[in-house]
Amino acid sequence: EPTAGVPFWEVWFGIAGLAEYVMGRPVTDLASQAAFGQQMGWEYLTLSVPCRQPGSASALASDGTSHYVPRGRIPLEELYARPDPDLTEAIEKGQEIVRVARAEGMAVIAYVPWCFHAGATAIGLEQFALLCYDEPEYVHALFEWVEEGTRRAIREALIPLGVDVVLFDGDCAYRNGLMVNPRMFRELVFNRTAKTVAPLREAGVLYTFHSDGKADDLLPILIELGFSGFHGVEAQANDLADIKRRFGRDITLIGNMDVVFLTRATVQEVRAQTARMLATGMEGGRYIAACNTSPLDYIPYENYLAMVDVINHF
């Protein structure tokens, strides 16, 4: 529904020193994390549980930027031989997060992997694209292995814990559109994702999705699958007003603030752009403010906090 202000969910957050800068003390335990979140205008705590993932790695390039390192084709036998993650410790930690969140009147948001992003990132996009053409049965088997693990985590941990929202980490697009043909994309992900989210739907747990890139072909599929929200709406690939007009009645849009802009702009420019983003997004409701991806240490504190201030007083 339309609200007096704009909710704020920083889906990814990586400005390591900001919490201590804002609070004036180390932020290490759950109580201090909750206090920092409330100071920022975040009404949630987050948790994650171990799930099946093929495994991806990152490395620094010569310009200092971090990039995924492709592993190439991973034998299915290697994946099948891996023991499933032990959920015991994650459940115990999750119970404490839920307890603290409930005491503070905050929501609990859980993060899980999704087959396309987990598989394509681990293999590397070029090799993954060739496998989609040459060995589609391998890709289907890999994706099913990932989703089976996520289903177990949902069934055995997240629903019993009583989390409020589950976010699927699902990068599957770049600036021009989906990473693979839309027809093939649907064949690879639709039915198995529908099976994964069914228990969440039945339990009344909201489920949301993150992807970078152009969302035109992705959003109709997410809406059909019953996703409540979509995070990203990357400013360099999407026009927020256009996406809002076409899809904003059927799915909550989350994000759109460009982290590169936050890095380079003046405080005054940040404040003005944030206000424009909020005015566009909140029209008719179904909008949550956020960066389109993780804000990291290269963003000046004063710029990020200027955005936060505008969001919380808009």
mmCIF file of C-alpha atoms in Angstrom:
data_model
loop_
_atom_site.group_PDB
_atom_site.id
_atom_site.type_symbol
_atom_site.label_atom_id
_atom_site.label_comp_id
_atom_site.label_asym_id
_atom_site.label_seq_id
_atom_site.Cartn_x
_atom_site.Cartn_y
_atom_site.Cartn_z
ATOM 1 C CA GLU A 1 0.000 0.000 0.000
ATOM 2 C CA PRO A 2 1.071 3.640 -0.310
ATOM 3 C CA THR A 3 2.831 4.718 2.897
ATOM 4 C CA ALA A 4 3.717 8.010 4.550
ATOM 5 C CA GLY A 5 7.405 7.312 3.983
ATOM 6 C CA VAL A 6 9.490 4.920 1.936
ATOM 7 C CA PRO A 7 10.674 1.622 3.500
ATOM 8 C CA PHE A 8 14.420 0.966 3.343
ATOM 9 C CA TRP A 9 16.003 -2.478 2.860
ATOM 10 C CA GLU A 10 19.696 -2.444 1.978
ATOM 11 C CA VAL A 11 19.679 -5.955 0.558
ATOM 12 C CA TRP A 12 23.472 -6.189 0.296
ATOM 13 C CA PHE A 13 25.667 -4.023 2.521
ATOM 14 C CA GLY A 14 29.457 -3.936 2.493
ATOM 15 C CA ILE A 15 30.632 -0.625 3.950
ATOM 16 C CA ALA A 16 32.609 -2.351 6.677
ATOM 17 C CA GLY A 17 33.465 0.613 8.881
ATOM 18 C CA LEU A 18 30.200 2.533 8.700
ATOM 19 C CA ALA A 19 28.490 0.832 11.643
ATOM 20 C CA GLU A 20 31.227 1.759 14.100
ATOM 21 C CA TYR A 21 31.423 5.258 12.560
ATOM 22 C CA VAL A 22 27.695 5.828 13.064
ATOM 23 C CA MET A 23 27.373 4.185 16.489
ATOM 24 C CA GLY A 24 30.689 5.348 17.937
ATOM 25 C CA ARG A 25 31.505 1.828 19.121
ATOM 26 C CA PRO A 26 32.170 -1.608 17.618
ATOM 27 C CA VAL A 27 29.033 -3.321 16.315
ATOM 28 C CA THR A 28 29.623 -7.001 16.941
ATOM 29 C CA ASP A 29 26.675 -8.659 18.693
ATOM 30 C CA LEU A 30 23.046 -8.970 17.634
ATOM 31 C CA ALA A 31 21.810 -6.266 19.989
ATOM 32 C CA SER A 32 24.220 -3.707 18.553
ATOM 33 C CA GLN A 33 23.429 -4.845 15.003
ATOM 34 C CA ALA A 34 19.746 -4.256 15.710
ATOM 35 C CA ALA A 35 20.510 -0.822 17.161
ATOM 36 C CA PHE A 36 22.577 0.114 14.114
ATOM 37 C CA GLY A 37 19.819 -1.097 11.791
ATOM 38 C CA GLN A 38 17.257 1.023 13.605
ATOM 39 C CA GLN A 39 19.581 4.013 13.424
ATOM 40 C CA MET A 40 19.780 3.538 9.648
ATOM 41 C CA GLY A 41 16.041 3.033 9.245
ATOM 42 C CA TRP A 42 16.310 -0.707 8.557
ATOM 43 C CA GLU A 43 13.478 -2.675 10.163
ATOM 44 C CA TYR A 44 14.989 -6.157 9.897
ATOM 45 C CA LEU A 45 17.782 -8.533 10.804
ATOM 46 C CA THR A 46 19.187 -11.009 8.284
ATOM 47 C CA LEU A 47 20.267 -14.613 8.442
ATOM 48 C CA SER A 48 21.635 -17.246 6.109
ATOM 49 C CA VAL A 49 21.826 -21.017 6.238
ATOM 50 C CA PRO A 50 24.319 -23.283 4.464
ATOM 51 C CA CYS A 51 22.955 -24.635 1.182
ATOM 52 C CA ARG A 52 24.261 -26.644 -1.737
ATOM 53 C CA GLN A 53 26.433 -24.511 -4.001
ATOM 54 C CA PRO A 54 28.881 -25.618 -6.704
ATOM 55 C CA GLY A 55 31.317 -23.043 -5.368
ATOM 56 C CA SER A 56 32.560 -19.812 -6.907
ATOM 57 C CA ALA A 57 35.751 -17.874 -6.296
ATOM 58 C CA SER A 58 36.814 -14.266 -6.804
ATOM 59 C CA ALA A 59 40.162 -12.651 -7.521
ATOM 60 C CA LEU A 60 41.504 -9.126 -7.884
ATOM 61 C CA ALA A 61 42.256 -7.825 -11.363
ATOM 62 C CA SER A 62 45.170 -5.511 -12.158
ATOM 63 C CA ASP A 63 42.947 -2.449 -11.625
ATOM 64 C CA GLY A 64 42.030 -3.599 -8.121
ATOM 65 C CA THR A 65 38.466 -4.662 -8.936
ATOM 66 C CA SER A 66 37.126 -8.047 -7.875
ATOM 67 C CA HIS A 67 35.836 -10.550 -10.431
ATOM 68 C CA TYR A 68 34.476 -14.092 -10.397
ATOM 69 C CA VAL A 69 36.983 -16.744 -11.481
ATOM 70 C CA PRO A 70 35.372 -19.425 -13.696
ATOM 71 C CA ARG A 71 35.960 -23.051 -12.736
ATOM 72 C CA GLY A 72 34.619 -24.606 -15.923
ATOM 73 C CA ARG A 73 32.491 -27.719 -16.070
ATOM 74 C CA ILE A 74 32.156 -29.341 -12.628
ATOM 75 C CA PRO A 75 31.589 -33.123 -12.780
ATOM 76 C CA LEU A 76 28.184 -34.081 -11.405
ATOM 77 C CA GLU A 77 29.781 -37.014 -9.608
ATOM 78 C CA GLU A 78 31.857 -34.542 -7.610
ATOM 79 C CA LEU A 79 28.735 -32.633 -6.588
ATOM 80 C CA TYR A 80 26.726 -35.732 -5.747
ATOM 81 C CA ALA A 81 29.543 -36.998 -3.516
ATOM 82 C CA ARG A 82 29.473 -33.929 -1.305
ATOM 83 C CA PRO A 83 27.659 -34.327 2.038
ATOM 84 C CA ASP A 84 24.725 -31.995 2.594
ATOM 85 C CA PRO A 85 25.488 -29.035 4.874
ATOM 86 C CA ASP A 86 24.796 -29.500 8.576
ATOM 87 C CA LEU A 87 21.966 -27.129 9.467
ATOM 88 C CA THR A 88 22.189 -27.576 13.241
ATOM 89 C CA GLU A 89 24.446 -24.619 14.035
ATOM 90 C CA ALA A 90 22.671 -22.345 11.546
ATOM 91 C CA ILE A 91 19.299 -23.168 13.102
ATOM 92 C CA GLU A 92 20.593 -22.407 16.603
ATOM 93 C CA LYS A 93 22.024 -19.081 15.426
ATOM 94 C CA GLY A 94 18.819 -18.368 13.510
ATOM 95 C CA GLN A 95 16.725 -18.921 16.633
ATOM 96 C CA GLU A 96 18.714 -16.249 18.447
ATOM 97 C CA ILE A 97 18.385 -13.826 15.507
ATOM 98 C CA VAL A 98 14.623 -14.374 15.442
ATOM 99 C CA ARG A 99 14.414 -13.869 19.217
ATOM 100 C CA VAL A 100 16.284 -10.556 19.094
ATOM 101 C CA ALA A 101 14.348 -9.361 16.047
ATOM 102 C CA ARG A 102 10.989 -10.111 17.636
ATOM 103 C CA ALA A 103 12.012 -8.331 20.843
ATOM 104 C CA GLU A 104 12.914 -5.251 18.802
ATOM 105 C CA GLY A 105 9.835 -5.380 16.565
ATOM 106 C CA MET A 106 11.945 -6.166 13.506
ATOM 107 C CA ALA A 107 11.452 -8.574 10.611
ATOM 108 C CA VAL A 108 13.787 -11.463 9.787
ATOM 109 C CA ILE A 109 15.008 -11.874 6.205
ATOM 110 C CA ALA A 110 16.794 -15.037 5.061
ATOM 111 C CA TYR A 111 19.086 -15.324 2.030
ATOM 112 C CA VAL A 112 19.367 -18.447 -0.130
ATOM 113 C CA PRO A 113 21.175 -19.338 -3.382
ATOM 114 C CA TRP A 114 19.373 -19.888 -6.684
ATOM 115 C CA CYS A 115 20.282 -22.364 -9.386
ATOM 116 C CA PHE A 116 21.085 -20.070 -12.322
ATOM 117 C CA HIS A 117 23.370 -17.688 -10.475
ATOM 118 C CA ALA A 118 25.049 -20.463 -8.482
ATOM 119 C CA GLY A 119 25.723 -22.547 -11.599
ATOM 120 C CA ALA A 120 26.656 -19.877 -14.136
ATOM 121 C CA THR A 121 28.925 -18.040 -11.692
ATOM 122 C CA ALA A 122 30.825 -21.165 -10.686
ATOM 123 C CA ILE A 123 31.299 -22.443 -14.243
ATOM 124 C CA GLY A 124 31.880 -19.100 -15.951
ATOM 125 C CA LEU A 125 29.433 -17.526 -18.392
ATOM 126 C CA GLU A 126 31.168 -18.512 -21.638
ATOM 127 C CA GLN A 127 31.524 -22.186 -20.694
ATOM 128 C CA PHE A 128 28.042 -22.162 -19.182
ATOM 129 C CA ALA A 129 26.556 -20.848 -22.438
ATOM 130 C CA LEU A 130 28.277 -23.614 -24.395
ATOM 131 C CA LEU A 131 26.943 -26.222 -21.963
ATOM 132 C CA CYS A 132 23.402 -24.883 -22.409
ATOM 133 C CA TYR A 133 23.798 -25.609 -26.116
ATOM 134 C CA ASP A 134 25.904 -28.803 -26.044
ATOM 135 C CA GLU A 135 24.833 -30.467 -22.786
ATOM 136 C CA PRO A 136 21.484 -29.084 -21.614
ATOM 137 C CA GLU A 137 20.882 -32.267 -19.617
ATOM 138 C CA TYR A 138 24.001 -31.467 -17.560
ATOM 139 C CA VAL A 139 22.735 -27.941 -16.851
ATOM 140 C CA HIS A 140 19.342 -29.292 -15.780
ATOM 141 C CA ALA A 141 21.008 -31.787 -13.432
ATOM 142 C CA LEU A 142 23.274 -29.112 -11.956
ATOM 143 C CA PHE A 143 20.360 -26.742 -11.396
ATOM 144 C CA GLU A 144 18.266 -29.472 -9.785
ATOM 145 C CA TRP A 145 21.117 -30.335 -7.412
ATOM 146 C CA VAL A 146 21.271 -26.700 -6.264
ATOM 147 C CA GLU A 147 17.508 -26.361 -5.882
ATOM 148 C CA GLU A 148 17.189 -29.593 -3.916
ATOM 149 C CA GLY A 149 19.598 -28.139 -1.375
ATOM 150 C CA THR A 150 17.701 -24.868 -1.162
ATOM 151 C CA ARG A 151 14.415 -26.749 -0.715
ATOM 152 C CA ARG A 152 15.920 -28.667 2.188
ATOM 153 C CA ALA A 153 17.056 -25.439 3.869
ATOM 154 C CA ILE A 154 13.608 -23.902 3.399
ATOM 155 C CA ARG A 155 11.796 -26.977 4.667
ATOM 156 C CA GLU A 156 14.056 -27.866 7.608
ATOM 157 C CA ALA A 157 15.297 -24.453 8.745
ATOM 158 C CA LEU A 158 13.663 -21.327 7.388
ATOM 159 C CA ILE A 159 9.979 -22.203 7.714
ATOM 160 C CA PRO A 160 10.385 -23.729 11.221
ATOM 161 C CA LEU A 161 12.375 -20.651 12.292
ATOM 162 C CA GLY A 162 9.484 -18.409 11.251
ATOM 163 C CA VAL A 163 11.400 -16.027 8.991
ATOM 164 C CA ASP A 164 9.315 -13.291 7.364
ATOM 165 C CA VAL A 165 11.002 -13.006 3.965
ATOM 166 C CA VAL A 166 13.321 -15.174 1.863
ATOM 167 C CA LEU A 167 15.559 -13.560 -0.759
ATOM 168 C CA PHE A 168 16.833 -15.670 -3.673
ATOM 169 C CA ASP A 169 20.268 -14.519 -4.840
ATOM 170 C CA GLY A 170 19.667 -14.849 -8.558
ATOM 171 C CA ASP A 171 21.908 -12.809 -10.855
ATOM 172 C CA CYS A 172 20.837 -13.870 -14.348
ATOM 173 C CA ALA A 173 20.907 -10.716 -16.489
ATOM 174 C CA TYR A 174 23.290 -8.039 -17.683
ATOM 175 C CA ARG A 175 22.670 -4.621 -19.190
ATOM 176 C CA ASN A 176 21.089 -5.895 -22.421
ATOM 177 C CA GLY A 177 18.850 -8.600 -20.959
ATOM 178 C CA LEU A 178 18.920 -12.163 -19.703
ATOM 179 C CA MET A 179 22.218 -14.026 -19.964
ATOM 180 C CA VAL A 180 20.606 -16.734 -22.094
ATOM 181 C CA ASN A 181 17.703 -16.806 -24.539
ATOM 182 C CA PRO A 182 14.412 -16.120 -22.664
ATOM 183 C CA ARG A 183 12.830 -19.339 -23.934
ATOM 184 C CA MET A 184 15.789 -21.410 -22.736
ATOM 185 C CA PHE A 185 15.861 -19.474 -19.477
ATOM 186 C CA ARG A 186 12.255 -20.415 -18.748
ATOM 187 C CA GLU A 187 12.927 -24.061 -19.587
ATOM 188 C CA LEU A 188 15.883 -24.146 -17.217
ATOM 189 C CA VAL A 189 14.411 -22.406 -14.191
ATOM 190 C CA PHE A 190 10.630 -22.071 -14.162
ATOM 191 C CA ASN A 191 9.311 -25.442 -13.040
ATOM 192 C CA ARG A 192 12.082 -26.181 -10.554
ATOM 193 C CA THR A 193 11.817 -22.702 -9.026
ATOM 194 C CA ALA A 194 8.044 -23.146 -8.726
ATOM 195 C CA LYS A 195 8.697 -26.354 -6.772
ATOM 196 C CA THR A 196 11.211 -24.560 -4.524
ATOM 197 C CA VAL A 197 8.922 -21.659 -3.605
ATOM 198 C CA ALA A 198 5.763 -23.765 -3.126
ATOM 199 C CA PRO A 199 6.402 -24.454 0.602
ATOM 200 C CA LEU A 200 7.020 -20.741 1.198
ATOM 201 C CA ARG A 201 3.766 -19.837 -0.496
ATOM 202 C CA GLU A 202 1.910 -22.460 1.539
ATOM 203 C CA ALA A 203 3.489 -21.223 4.783
ATOM 204 C CA GLY A 204 2.716 -17.579 4.027
ATOM 205 C CA VAL A 205 6.372 -16.574 3.833
ATOM 206 C CA LEU A 206 7.083 -13.797 1.355
ATOM 207 C CA TYR A 207 9.806 -14.549 -1.169
ATOM 208 C CA THR A 208 11.804 -12.032 -3.165
ATOM 209 C CA PHE A 209 14.522 -12.068 -5.804
ATOM 210 C CA HIS A 210 17.745 -10.229 -6.608
ATOM 211 C CA SER A 211 19.352 -9.784 -9.987
ATOM 212 C CA ASP A 212 21.530 -7.189 -11.588
ATOM 213 C CA GLY A 213 20.877 -6.211 -15.189
ATOM 214 C CA LYS A 214 17.938 -5.441 -17.450
ATOM 215 C CA ALA A 215 14.737 -6.845 -15.959
ATOM 216 C CA ASP A 216 12.218 -6.698 -18.831
ATOM 217 C CA ASP A 217 12.212 -10.447 -19.559
ATOM 218 C CA LEU A 218 12.800 -11.502 -15.959
ATOM 219 C CA LEU A 219 9.986 -9.674 -14.174
ATOM 220 C CA PRO A 220 7.059 -11.415 -15.954
ATOM 221 C CA ILE A 221 8.523 -14.782 -14.914
ATOM 222 C CA LEU A 222 8.994 -13.671 -11.301
ATOM 223 C CA ILE A 223 5.439 -12.362 -11.172
ATOM 224 C CA GLU A 224 4.108 -15.628 -12.589
ATOM 225 C CA LEU A 225 6.052 -17.533 -9.920
ATOM 226 C CA GLY A 226 4.506 -15.421 -7.159
ATOM 227 C CA PHE A 227 7.548 -13.426 -6.074
ATOM 228 C CA SER A 228 6.529 -10.471 -3.913
ATOM 229 C CA GLY A 229 9.559 -8.318 -4.580
ATOM 230 C CA PHE A 230 12.441 -7.743 -6.987
ATOM 231 C CA HIS A 231 15.694 -6.155 -5.871
ATOM 232 C CA GLY A 232 18.100 -4.482 -8.218
ATOM 233 C CA VAL A 233 16.345 -2.359 -10.843
ATOM 234 C CA GLU A 234 19.894 -1.434 -11.852
ATOM 235 C CA ALA A 235 19.893 2.202 -12.927
ATOM 236 C CA GLN A 236 22.359 1.649 -15.776
ATOM 237 C CA ALA A 237 20.090 -1.017 -17.284
ATOM 238 C CA ASN A 238 16.541 -0.003 -16.326
ATOM 239 C CA ASP A 239 14.436 3.139 -16.233
ATOM 240 C CA LEU A 240 12.700 3.011 -12.839
ATOM 241 C CA ALA A 241 9.663 4.964 -14.034
ATOM 242 C CA ASP A 242 9.175 2.638 -17.001
ATOM 243 C CA ILE A 243 9.625 -0.529 -14.910
ATOM 244 C CA LYS A 244 7.273 0.887 -12.288
ATOM 245 C CA ARG A 245 4.618 1.683 -14.905
ATOM 246 C CA ARG A 246 4.742 -1.767 -16.492
ATOM 247 C CA PHE A 247 5.295 -4.037 -13.479
ATOM 248 C CA GLY A 248 4.845 -1.994 -10.306
ATOM 249 C CA ARG A 249 1.270 -3.102 -9.600
ATOM 250 C CA ASP A 250 2.264 -6.773 -9.549
ATOM 251 C CA ILE A 251 5.611 -6.861 -7.749
ATOM 252 C CA THR A 252 7.340 -4.616 -5.223
ATOM 253 C CA LEU A 253 10.421 -2.943 -6.670
ATOM 254 C CA ILE A 254 13.460 -2.618 -4.401
ATOM 255 C CA GLY A 255 16.559 -0.570 -5.141
ATOM 256 C CA ASN A 256 17.773 1.496 -8.131
ATOM 257 C CA MET A 257 20.369 3.732 -6.461
ATOM 258 C CA ASP A 258 23.587 3.413 -8.486
ATOM 259 C CA VAL A 259 26.593 2.682 -6.267
ATOM 260 C CA VAL A 260 28.970 4.151 -8.854
ATOM 261 C CA PHE A 261 26.996 7.399 -8.697
ATOM 262 C CA LEU A 262 27.242 7.346 -4.894
ATOM 263 C CA THR A 263 30.998 7.014 -5.220
ATOM 264 C CA ARG A 264 31.504 9.986 -7.530
ATOM 265 C CA ALA A 265 28.695 12.453 -6.778
ATOM 266 C CA THR A 266 28.657 15.376 -4.365
ATOM 267 C CA VAL A 267 26.487 15.233 -1.250
ATOM 268 C CA GLN A 268 24.062 17.681 -2.847
ATOM 269 C CA GLU A 269 23.810 15.537 -5.979
ATOM 270 C CA VAL A 270 23.197 12.438 -3.869
ATOM 271 C CA ARG A 271 20.388 14.117 -1.962
ATOM 272 C CA ALA A 272 18.711 15.346 -5.142
ATOM 273 C CA GLN A 273 18.996 11.978 -6.932
ATOM 274 C CA THR A 274 17.686 10.102 -3.903
ATOM 275 C CA ALA A 275 14.629 12.343 -3.762
ATOM 276 C CA ARG A 276 13.971 11.790 -7.481
ATOM 277 C CA MET A 277 14.294 8.018 -7.050
ATOM 278 C CA LEU A 278 11.908 7.959 -4.107
ATOM 279 C CA ALA A 279 9.302 10.146 -5.793
ATOM 280 C CA THR A 280 9.330 7.849 -8.824
ATOM 281 C CA GLY A 281 9.337 4.603 -6.879
ATOM 282 C CA MET A 282 6.745 5.342 -4.216
ATOM 283 C CA GLU A 283 4.020 6.376 -6.670
ATOM 284 C CA GLY A 284 1.148 3.992 -5.949
ATOM 285 C CA GLY A 285 3.074 2.033 -3.320
ATOM 286 C CA ARG A 286 5.049 -1.195 -3.802
ATOM 287 C CA TYR A 287 8.496 0.379 -3.591
ATOM 288 C CA ILE A 288 11.394 -0.085 -1.121
ATOM 289 C CA ALA A 289 14.498 2.099 -1.241
ATOM 290 C CA ALA A 290 17.936 0.515 -1.616
ATOM 291 C CA CYS A 291 21.095 0.546 -3.680
ATOM 292 C CA ASN A 292 20.914 -1.633 -6.796
ATOM 293 C CA THR A 293 23.794 -3.760 -5.462
ATOM 294 C CA SER A 294 26.075 -3.802 -2.449
ATOM 295 C CA PRO A 295 27.447 -0.421 -1.357
ATOM 296 C CA LEU A 296 31.115 -1.018 -0.566
ATOM 297 C CA ASP A 297 33.967 0.782 1.172
ATOM 298 C CA TYR A 298 34.778 2.936 -1.834
ATOM 299 C CA ILE A 299 31.612 5.008 -1.201
ATOM 300 C CA PRO A 300 32.318 8.069 0.986
ATOM 301 C CA TYR A 301 30.474 7.850 4.293
ATOM 302 C CA GLU A 302 29.001 11.318 3.863
ATOM 303 C CA ASN A 303 27.458 10.339 0.515
ATOM 304 C CA TYR A 304 25.886 7.151 1.787
ATOM 305 C CA LEU A 305 24.564 8.837 4.922
ATOM 306 C CA ALA A 306 23.111 11.662 2.810
ATOM 307 C CA MET A 307 21.078 9.054 0.915
ATOM 308 C CA VAL A 308 20.010 7.466 4.206
ATOM 309 C CA ASP A 309 18.907 10.826 5.589
ATOM 310 C CA VAL A 310 16.753 11.623 2.556
ATOM 311 C CA ILE A 311 15.129 8.161 2.611
ATOM 312 C CA ASN A 312 14.255 8.423 6.282
ATOM 313 C CA HIS A 313 12.799 11.927 6.027
ATOM 314 C CA PHE A 314 11.189 11.867 2.593
#
